[in-house]
Coordinates of C-alpha atoms in Angstrom, one line a residue:
Chain A
X201 CA -101.5 -81.4 162.4
X202 CA -101.7 -79.5 159.1
X203 CA -104.2 -81.2 157.0
X204 CA -101.5 -82.3 154.0
X205 CA -98.5 -82.8 157.0
X206 CA -96.8 -85.8 156.7
X207 CA -95.3 -86.1 160.2
X208 CA -95.8 -83.2 162.7
X209 CA -94.8 -82.8 166.0
X210 CA -95.9 -80.2 168.9
X211 CA -94.4 -79.2 172.0
X212 CA -91.8 -81.6 172.0
X213 CA -89.5 -81.6 175.4
X214 CA -86.8 -84.2 176.3
X215 CA -84.4 -83.6 179.3
X216 CA -81.3 -85.2 179.8
X217 CA -80.6 -84.6 183.6
X218 CA -80.6 -81.0 183.5
X219 CA -80.0 -80.2 180.0
X220 CA -83.1 -79.6 178.0
X221 CA -82.3 -81.3 174.9
X222 CA -85.7 -80.3 173.3
X223 CA -87.3 -77.5 174.7
X224 CA -90.7 -76.9 173.4
X225 CA -90.1 -78.2 169.6
X226 CA -92.9 -77.9 167.1
X227 CA -92.0 -79.8 163.7
X228 CA -93.9 -80.3 160.5
X229 CA -92.9 -82.5 157.4
X230 CA -94.9 -82.5 154.3
X231 CA -94.7 -85.0 151.1
X232 CA -91.9 -85.0 149.0
X233 CA -90.0 -82.3 151.1
X234 CA -86.4 -82.0 151.9
X235 CA -86.8 -80.5 155.8
X236 CA -83.0 -79.7 156.9
X237 CA -82.2 -79.2 160.8
X238 CA -79.1 -77.4 161.2
X239 CA -77.1 -76.1 164.0
X240 CA -74.4 -76.6 166.6
X241 CA -73.2 -80.2 168.2
X242 CA -75.2 -80.2 171.4
X243 CA -78.1 -78.0 169.9
X244 CA -80.7 -80.8 169.9
X245 CA -80.7 -81.7 166.0
X246 CA -80.2 -85.7 166.5
X247 CA -81.9 -86.0 169.3
X248 CA -85.2 -84.0 167.5
X249 CA -84.5 -86.5 164.6
X250 CA -84.9 -89.4 167.2
X251 CA -87.6 -88.2 168.8
X252 CA -89.6 -87.8 165.3
X253 CA -88.5 -91.1 164.4
X254 CA -89.7 -92.9 167.8
X255 CA -86.3 -94.0 168.7
X256 CA -86.4 -91.8 171.5
X257 CA -89.7 -90.8 173.7
X258 CA -90.1 -87.3 174.3
X259 CA -90.9 -86.3 178.2
X260 CA -93.9 -83.7 176.8
X261 CA -95.3 -83.4 173.4
X262 CA -96.2 -85.8 170.4
X263 CA -95.6 -86.7 166.9
X264 CA -98.1 -87.4 164.2
X265 CA -98.0 -89.6 161.3
X266 CA -100.3 -89.7 158.5
X267 CA -99.9 -93.1 156.9
X268 CA -100.6 -94.0 153.2
X269 CA -104.5 -94.8 154.2
X270 CA -104.6 -91.0 155.8
X271 CA -104.9 -92.3 159.1
X272 CA -103.0 -90.2 161.8
X273 CA -101.1 -92.4 164.4
X274 CA -99.4 -90.9 167.5
X275 CA -95.9 -92.3 166.5
X276 CA -94.9 -92.7 170.7
X277 CA -98.3 -94.4 171.2
X278 CA -97.7 -96.9 168.5
X279 CA -97.1 -100.6 169.8
X280 CA -93.6 -101.5 169.2
X281 CA -94.2 -104.0 166.5
X282 CA -95.9 -101.6 164.5
X283 CA -93.3 -98.9 164.9
X284 CA -90.8 -101.6 163.6
X285 CA -93.1 -102.3 160.8
X286 CA -93.0 -98.4 159.8
X287 CA -89.3 -98.2 159.5
X288 CA -89.2 -101.3 157.5
X289 CA -91.6 -100.2 154.9
X290 CA -92.9 -96.2 154.6
X291 CA -89.8 -95.1 156.6
X292 CA -86.1 -95.0 156.3
X293 CA -83.3 -94.2 158.0
X294 CA -79.1 -93.5 156.7
X295 CA -77.3 -92.6 159.3
X296 CA -74.0 -91.0 159.5
X297 CA -72.0 -93.7 159.8
X298 CA -73.4 -96.7 157.3
X299 CA -71.9 -99.5 159.4
X300 CA -74.6 -99.0 161.6
X301 CA -77.4 -99.8 159.4
X302 CA -75.4 -101.9 157.1
X303 CA -74.8 -105.8 157.7
X304 CA -70.8 -105.9 157.1
X305 CA -71.2 -109.8 157.0
X306 CA -73.9 -109.7 154.5
X307 CA -73.1 -109.0 150.5
X308 CA -73.8 -105.6 149.1
X309 CA -76.8 -107.2 146.8
X310 CA -78.0 -109.2 150.2
X311 CA -78.1 -105.5 152.2
X312 CA -80.3 -104.4 149.6
X313 CA -82.2 -107.2 149.3
X314 CA -82.9 -107.8 152.6
X315 CA -85.0 -104.6 153.1
X316 CA -87.1 -106.1 150.4
X317 CA -87.4 -109.6 152.0
X318 CA -88.4 -108.0 155.2
X319 CA -91.2 -106.6 153.0
X320 CA -92.2 -109.8 151.8
X321 CA -90.8 -110.7 148.7
X322 CA -89.6 -114.0 148.2
X323 CA -88.7 -114.6 144.9
X324 CA -84.7 -114.6 144.8
X325 CA -84.3 -113.7 141.4
X326 CA -86.7 -110.5 141.7
X327 CA -85.4 -109.7 144.8
X328 CA -81.5 -109.9 143.0
X329 CA -82.6 -107.7 139.9
X330 CA -84.0 -105.2 142.7
X331 CA -80.9 -105.0 144.0
X332 CA -78.9 -104.6 141.4
X333 CA -81.2 -101.9 140.2
X334 CA -80.7 -99.9 142.8
X335 CA -76.8 -100.4 143.0
X336 CA -76.3 -99.1 139.5
X337 CA -79.1 -96.3 140.7
X338 CA -76.1 -95.5 143.4
X339 CA -73.2 -95.7 140.8
X340 CA -72.2 -98.9 142.3
X341 CA -70.6 -101.5 139.7
X342 CA -73.6 -104.1 139.4
X343 CA -70.7 -106.5 139.3
X344 CA -69.9 -105.9 143.2
X345 CA -73.3 -107.1 143.8
X346 CA -71.9 -110.2 145.8
X347 CA -69.0 -108.2 147.4
X348 CA -68.8 -107.6 150.8
X349 CA -69.2 -104.1 152.4
X350 CA -66.0 -104.0 154.3
X351 CA -64.4 -103.9 150.3
X352 CA -66.0 -100.9 149.7
X353 CA -64.6 -97.3 150.4
X354 CA -66.3 -95.2 152.8
X355 CA -68.4 -92.8 149.9
X356 CA -69.6 -96.6 148.5
X357 CA -70.8 -97.9 151.6
X358 CA -72.8 -94.6 152.2
X359 CA -74.5 -94.9 148.7
X360 CA -75.0 -98.7 149.8
X361 CA -76.9 -97.4 152.8
X362 CA -79.0 -95.2 150.6
X363 CA -79.8 -97.8 148.2
X364 CA -80.8 -99.7 150.8
X365 CA -82.8 -97.5 152.5
X366 CA -84.3 -96.6 149.5
X367 CA -85.5 -99.8 147.8
X368 CA -88.6 -100.0 149.3
X369 CA -90.1 -96.5 148.2
X370 CA -90.1 -95.2 151.5
X371 CA -92.1 -92.4 152.2
X372 CA -90.0 -90.5 154.6
X373 CA -86.2 -91.1 155.0
X374 CA -84.8 -90.1 158.2
X375 CA -81.0 -88.5 157.5
X376 CA -78.3 -88.1 160.1
X377 CA -75.2 -86.0 158.6
X378 CA -75.3 -88.3 155.5
X379 CA -72.4 -86.5 154.2
X380 CA -70.0 -86.3 157.6
X381 CA -66.8 -87.7 157.5
X382 CA -66.3 -87.9 153.6
X383 CA -63.9 -86.3 151.5
X384 CA -65.4 -83.0 149.6
X385 CA -65.8 -85.0 146.3
X386 CA -67.3 -88.0 147.6
X387 CA -69.3 -85.3 149.1
X388 CA -70.5 -84.0 146.4
X389 CA -71.4 -86.4 144.4
X390 CA -73.4 -87.8 147.3
X391 CA -75.2 -84.8 147.5
X392 CA -75.7 -84.9 144.0
X393 CA -77.0 -88.2 144.0
X394 CA -79.6 -87.6 146.9
X395 CA -80.6 -84.8 145.4
X396 CA -81.6 -86.4 142.1
X397 CA -83.0 -89.5 144.0
X398 CA -85.1 -87.6 146.5
X399 CA -86.5 -85.3 143.5
X400 CA -87.6 -88.5 141.3
X401 CA -88.4 -90.7 143.9
X402 CA -90.8 -87.7 145.5
X403 CA -89.7 -89.1 149.3
X404 CA -90.0 -86.4 152.2
X405 CA -86.8 -86.5 154.2
X406 CA -85.6 -85.1 157.4
X407 CA -82.2 -83.9 156.9
X408 CA -79.8 -83.3 160.2
X409 CA -76.7 -81.6 159.2
X410 CA -74.2 -79.1 160.8
X411 CA -73.1 -78.0 157.3
X412 CA -75.3 -75.3 156.2
X413 CA -73.9 -75.6 152.6
X414 CA -75.4 -79.0 152.3
X415 CA -79.0 -77.9 154.2
X416 CA -78.9 -75.0 151.0
X417 CA -78.2 -77.3 148.2
X418 CA -81.2 -80.0 149.5
X419 CA -83.8 -78.3 151.3
X420 CA -86.6 -75.9 150.3
X421 CA -87.0 -75.9 153.9
X422 CA -85.2 -75.1 157.0
X423 CA -85.2 -75.1 160.6
X424 CA -82.3 -73.5 163.0
X425 CA -81.6 -74.9 166.5
X426 CA -80.1 -73.9 169.5
X427 CA -80.0 -75.3 173.2
X428 CA -83.1 -77.3 172.3
X429 CA -84.9 -74.8 170.3
X430 CA -85.8 -73.7 167.7
X431 CA -84.6 -70.0 167.1
X432 CA -85.7 -69.6 163.2
X433 CA -87.4 -71.4 160.4
X434 CA -88.4 -70.8 156.9
X435 CA -87.5 -70.6 153.5
X436 CA -83.8 -71.9 153.6
X437 CA -82.5 -69.3 151.0
X438 CA -84.4 -66.6 153.1
X439 CA -83.3 -67.8 156.4
X440 CA -79.5 -68.0 155.2
X441 CA -79.2 -64.9 153.1
X442 CA -81.4 -63.0 155.9
X443 CA -81.3 -64.5 158.7
X444 CA -83.1 -62.5 161.7
X445 CA -81.9 -64.4 164.7
X446 CA -78.5 -63.5 166.2
X447 CA -77.7 -67.0 166.6
X448 CA -78.8 -67.7 162.3
X449 CA -76.3 -64.2 161.5
X450 CA -73.6 -65.9 163.8
X451 CA -73.5 -69.2 161.8
X452 CA -74.1 -67.9 158.3
X453 CA -71.0 -65.5 159.0
X454 CA -69.0 -68.0 160.2
X455 CA -68.6 -70.3 157.3
X456 CA -65.5 -70.2 155.4
X457 CA -65.6 -69.2 151.6
X458 CA -63.3 -71.8 149.3
Chain B
X2 CA -103.9 -62.6 131.7
X3 CA -104.1 -59.9 128.9
X4 CA -101.9 -57.1 129.0
X5 CA -102.4 -53.7 131.1
X6 CA -103.7 -55.9 134.2
X7 CA -102.0 -55.4 137.2
X8 CA -100.1 -58.5 138.2
X9 CA -98.0 -57.2 141.3
X10 CA -98.5 -54.3 143.9
X11 CA -96.3 -53.4 146.7
X12 CA -97.7 -51.1 149.4
X13 CA -95.9 -49.6 152.2
X14 CA -93.4 -51.9 151.6
X15 CA -90.3 -51.6 154.1
X16 CA -87.1 -53.4 154.7
X17 CA -84.3 -53.2 157.2
X18 CA -81.5 -55.3 158.2
X19 CA -80.5 -55.4 162.1
X20 CA -77.1 -56.9 162.4
X21 CA -76.8 -58.4 166.2
X22 CA -73.0 -59.3 165.6
X23 CA -72.4 -55.7 164.9
X24 CA -73.9 -54.6 168.0
X25 CA -77.5 -54.5 166.9
X26 CA -77.0 -51.9 164.4
X27 CA -80.3 -51.2 162.0
X28 CA -79.9 -50.7 158.3
X29 CA -83.1 -49.4 157.0
X30 CA -83.0 -50.2 153.3
X31 CA -86.3 -49.4 151.7
X32 CA -89.5 -47.4 153.2
X33 CA -92.6 -47.0 152.0
X34 CA -92.3 -48.6 148.4
X35 CA -95.5 -48.4 146.2
X36 CA -94.9 -50.2 142.6
X37 CA -97.2 -51.5 140.6
X38 CA -96.7 -54.0 137.5
X39 CA -98.5 -54.5 134.6
X40 CA -98.7 -57.8 132.3
X41 CA -96.8 -57.0 129.0
X42 CA -94.7 -53.9 130.6
X43 CA -90.9 -54.2 131.5
X44 CA -90.1 -51.8 134.2
X45 CA -86.7 -51.0 135.2
X46 CA -85.4 -49.8 138.6
X47 CA -82.9 -46.7 138.7
X48 CA -81.1 -45.2 141.6
X49 CA -77.2 -45.1 142.4
X50 CA -75.7 -48.1 143.8
X51 CA -76.7 -49.1 146.7
X52 CA -80.5 -47.2 146.9
X53 CA -81.5 -50.6 147.3
X54 CA -82.9 -51.9 144.1
X55 CA -81.5 -55.5 144.1
X56 CA -82.9 -55.2 148.0
X57 CA -86.4 -54.7 146.4
X58 CA -86.2 -57.2 143.7
X59 CA -84.7 -59.9 146.4
X60 CA -87.5 -58.9 149.2
X61 CA -90.3 -59.2 146.3
X62 CA -89.1 -62.8 145.6
X63 CA -88.7 -63.4 149.2
X64 CA -85.3 -64.2 149.0
X65 CA -85.4 -61.1 151.8
X66 CA -88.1 -60.8 154.4
X67 CA -90.2 -58.2 153.9
X68 CA -90.5 -56.0 157.5
X69 CA -93.4 -54.2 156.8
X70 CA -95.9 -53.7 154.2
X71 CA -97.6 -55.9 151.8
X72 CA -96.6 -57.4 148.6
X73 CA -99.8 -58.3 146.6
X74 CA -99.5 -60.5 143.6
X75 CA -101.8 -62.4 141.0
X76 CA -101.3 -66.4 141.7
X77 CA -103.3 -68.7 140.1
X78 CA -105.8 -66.1 139.0
X79 CA -106.4 -64.8 142.6
X80 CA -104.5 -61.9 144.9
X81 CA -102.0 -63.2 147.1
X82 CA -100.0 -61.7 150.2
X83 CA -96.2 -62.9 149.3
X84 CA -95.1 -60.8 152.5
X85 CA -97.4 -62.5 154.8
X86 CA -97.9 -66.1 152.9
X87 CA -96.0 -69.1 154.3
X88 CA -92.6 -70.6 152.8
X89 CA -94.6 -73.4 151.4
X90 CA -96.9 -70.8 149.2
X91 CA -94.1 -68.8 148.6
X92 CA -92.1 -72.0 146.9
X93 CA -95.9 -72.7 144.9
X94 CA -95.6 -69.5 143.7
X95 CA -92.0 -68.9 142.7
X96 CA -92.6 -72.6 140.8
X97 CA -95.3 -71.2 139.0
X98 CA -96.2 -67.3 139.1
X99 CA -92.9 -65.8 139.8
X100 CA -89.4 -66.1 138.2
X101 CA -86.2 -64.6 139.2
X102 CA -82.9 -64.4 137.3
X103 CA -79.8 -63.6 139.7
X104 CA -76.9 -61.8 139.2
X105 CA -74.4 -65.1 139.9
X106 CA -75.3 -68.6 139.0
X107 CA -75.6 -70.5 141.9
X108 CA -73.8 -73.8 140.7
X109 CA -74.5 -77.3 142.0
X110 CA -71.5 -79.5 141.9
X111 CA -71.8 -82.5 139.0
X112 CA -75.2 -80.8 137.8
X113 CA -74.9 -80.1 133.8
X114 CA -75.9 -76.9 132.0
X115 CA -79.0 -78.7 130.8
X116 CA -80.0 -80.5 133.8
X117 CA -79.9 -76.7 135.7
X118 CA -81.8 -75.3 132.6
X119 CA -84.7 -78.0 132.3
X120 CA -85.5 -78.5 135.9
X121 CA -87.2 -74.6 134.9
X122 CA -89.8 -77.2 133.5
X123 CA -89.5 -80.6 135.0
X124 CA -90.3 -78.7 138.4
X125 CA -93.4 -77.9 137.3
X126 CA -94.3 -81.5 135.8
X127 CA -93.2 -81.3 132.4
X128 CA -91.7 -84.6 130.8
X129 CA -87.8 -84.8 130.8
X130 CA -87.4 -85.2 127.0
X131 CA -89.7 -82.1 126.1
X132 CA -88.1 -80.0 129.0
X133 CA -84.5 -81.2 128.2
X134 CA -85.2 -80.3 124.3
X135 CA -86.6 -76.5 125.6
X136 CA -83.4 -76.3 127.8
X137 CA -81.3 -77.1 124.6
X138 CA -83.3 -74.4 122.2
X139 CA -83.0 -71.6 125.0
X140 CA -79.1 -72.9 125.4
X141 CA -78.4 -72.3 122.0
X142 CA -80.5 -69.0 121.5
X143 CA -78.1 -67.8 124.0
X144 CA -75.0 -68.9 122.3
X145 CA -74.5 -71.8 124.9
X146 CA -72.4 -74.4 122.6
X147 CA -73.7 -77.7 122.5
X148 CA -70.5 -79.2 123.6
X149 CA -70.9 -77.3 126.9
X150 CA -74.5 -78.0 127.4
X151 CA -73.3 -81.5 129.0
X152 CA -70.9 -80.1 131.3
X153 CA -71.7 -78.8 134.8
X154 CA -71.2 -74.8 134.5
X155 CA -69.0 -74.3 137.6
X156 CA -65.7 -74.2 135.2
X157 CA -67.8 -72.0 132.6
X158 CA -66.7 -67.8 132.2
X159 CA -68.8 -65.5 134.1
X160 CA -70.7 -64.4 131.0
X161 CA -71.2 -68.4 130.1
X162 CA -72.7 -69.1 133.9
X163 CA -74.8 -66.2 133.5
X164 CA -76.2 -66.9 130.2
X165 CA -77.1 -70.7 132.2
X166 CA -79.0 -68.3 134.5
X167 CA -80.5 -66.5 132.1
X168 CA -81.8 -69.9 129.6
X169 CA -83.3 -71.4 133.2
X170 CA -85.2 -67.6 134.0
X171 CA -86.7 -67.8 130.5
X172 CA -87.8 -71.3 129.9
X173 CA -89.6 -71.5 133.1
X174 CA -92.3 -69.0 131.2
X175 CA -93.7 -67.3 134.7
X176 CA -95.6 -64.6 134.3
X177 CA -93.8 -62.4 136.2
X178 CA -90.2 -61.9 136.2
X179 CA -87.5 -60.6 137.9
X180 CA -84.3 -59.7 136.3
X181 CA -81.4 -58.6 138.7
X182 CA -78.4 -57.3 136.3
X183 CA -79.0 -59.8 133.4
X184 CA -76.7 -58.5 131.0
X185 CA -73.6 -57.4 133.3
X186 CA -71.5 -59.8 132.2
X187 CA -72.4 -60.0 128.3
X188 CA -71.0 -59.1 125.3
X189 CA -73.0 -56.8 122.9
X190 CA -74.4 -60.0 120.9
X191 CA -75.8 -61.5 123.9
X192 CA -77.1 -58.6 125.1
X193 CA -79.3 -58.5 121.8
X194 CA -80.7 -61.6 122.5
X195 CA -81.5 -60.8 126.5
X196 CA -83.2 -57.6 124.6
X197 CA -85.1 -60.1 122.4
X198 CA -86.2 -62.6 124.9
X199 CA -87.4 -59.8 127.1
X200 CA -89.3 -58.3 124.3
X201 CA -91.0 -61.9 122.7
X202 CA -92.2 -62.3 127.1
X203 CA -93.7 -58.6 127.2
X204 CA -95.6 -59.3 123.9
X205 CA -96.9 -62.9 125.5
X206 CA -98.3 -60.7 128.9
X207 CA -95.1 -61.4 130.9
X208 CA -94.8 -58.3 133.4
X209 CA -91.0 -57.7 133.9
X210 CA -89.2 -55.8 136.6
X211 CA -85.5 -55.4 136.1
X212 CA -82.1 -53.8 137.2
X213 CA -80.3 -52.9 134.2
X214 CA -77.2 -50.6 134.3
X215 CA -76.3 -50.8 130.8
X216 CA -78.3 -47.6 129.3
X217 CA -78.9 -49.3 125.9
X218 CA -80.6 -52.5 126.9
X219 CA -82.5 -50.4 129.6
X220 CA -83.6 -48.3 126.9
X221 CA -84.4 -51.1 124.5
X222 CA -86.5 -53.0 127.2
X223 CA -88.2 -50.5 129.7
X224 CA -91.1 -49.3 129.5
X225 CA -90.7 -46.8 132.4
X226 CA -88.1 -46.6 135.2
X227 CA -89.2 -46.8 139.0
X228 CA -86.6 -44.7 141.3
X229 CA -85.3 -46.2 144.1
X230 CA -83.9 -43.4 146.5
X231 CA -81.2 -44.1 149.3
X232 CA -83.1 -43.7 152.5
X233 CA -80.3 -41.5 154.2
X234 CA -80.4 -38.7 151.3
X235 CA -84.3 -38.7 151.4
X236 CA -84.3 -38.0 155.2

């Protein structure tokens, strides 16, 4: 693990039957950076995200996380309660489908406040005020704080999920296709929001996306995956403007320009 | 850095493109480029269209990957080889030492012209208010009217977008500045502003390396020309 890395994966291997979803993957994430992981469906990018966040245990290899106290922990050997605590505090996850992490029967404010309460916040007024602040931060009007998420549009749900994730000021956020399935205008607003918040809060993000325009907009470093392997990695603009690997060249040349 | 000190030097710099989707055709563009740039001087790349001037500029910036040779650059008082530096080092060099004004502004949806320009300073830890004030002054100097500052440049004309790009490039106050056709889409009045900005930068000790096709602008800023010759002709 590099001395200043936040998260480091070495030699990750994971097979589903005869399919090598991860075939010897190394990756590092540094504080405050957005690292994009791109590739087509089935390239292993989502599996990599799951292995990094501890949701899936690799057959071989290790993931190390450096906590705020500087101590390095092996993510897959950590006791389950410690990993859950990490996910409630230092880490956050933004799923493509916000319904996966939101509680649809709880108000918007409750969804945001819940993560604070899980961290030990108990003062109702403070929690509500923080929730309203965060709704405003993601451009949801304060008067929607008591509404149920099911009354929200897809773009609003995604923004609510981001508020819920960022309210605890995590150091590392895992995002899986955060703008997938949204209209382009909604997508642009969300991208801008993520870009601004990430820069201002200095949070590190591992961003999985099949959309290289999204990767270019949000990430300074990029990993290109194919068939469970990293085929190319480096500066986002260099990898996309001067791709070396045949697969990256194919990926870049296949993008339609409006 | 005092005027005349060497700040950038390429040695044996080579670059080719291998097109895997076209049967692996290899197109050599640069070979053995040895360029030296000193603080306070402006060097303009000369050569016919397609000779590799933009490729050279982009390779120095790290937008293209150097294939052979070295790109030595003064960064925080020490020499560093950008050709072999890791991505995070290149990003740090771009933030603090090496500025680049591309031919076209890459517009980001919903981000205002003022924010795009101010980012050159906020990225280096300058406070938001100070950065915005600097951005505003630079935009006004480049004749981008105040009513446009709060708007995203997507709807701006080509010349207006280029001036936003220039404002961002010059506001960063990098000790080394790369300019790719900075005046291509500008009228005479704005070309004159750019000439003034380059001269002021040189007077501060900034080293400028550029591609400038407009002869008047080139003559007004260049201390010398550096020829880039097409490899096919040289062979």
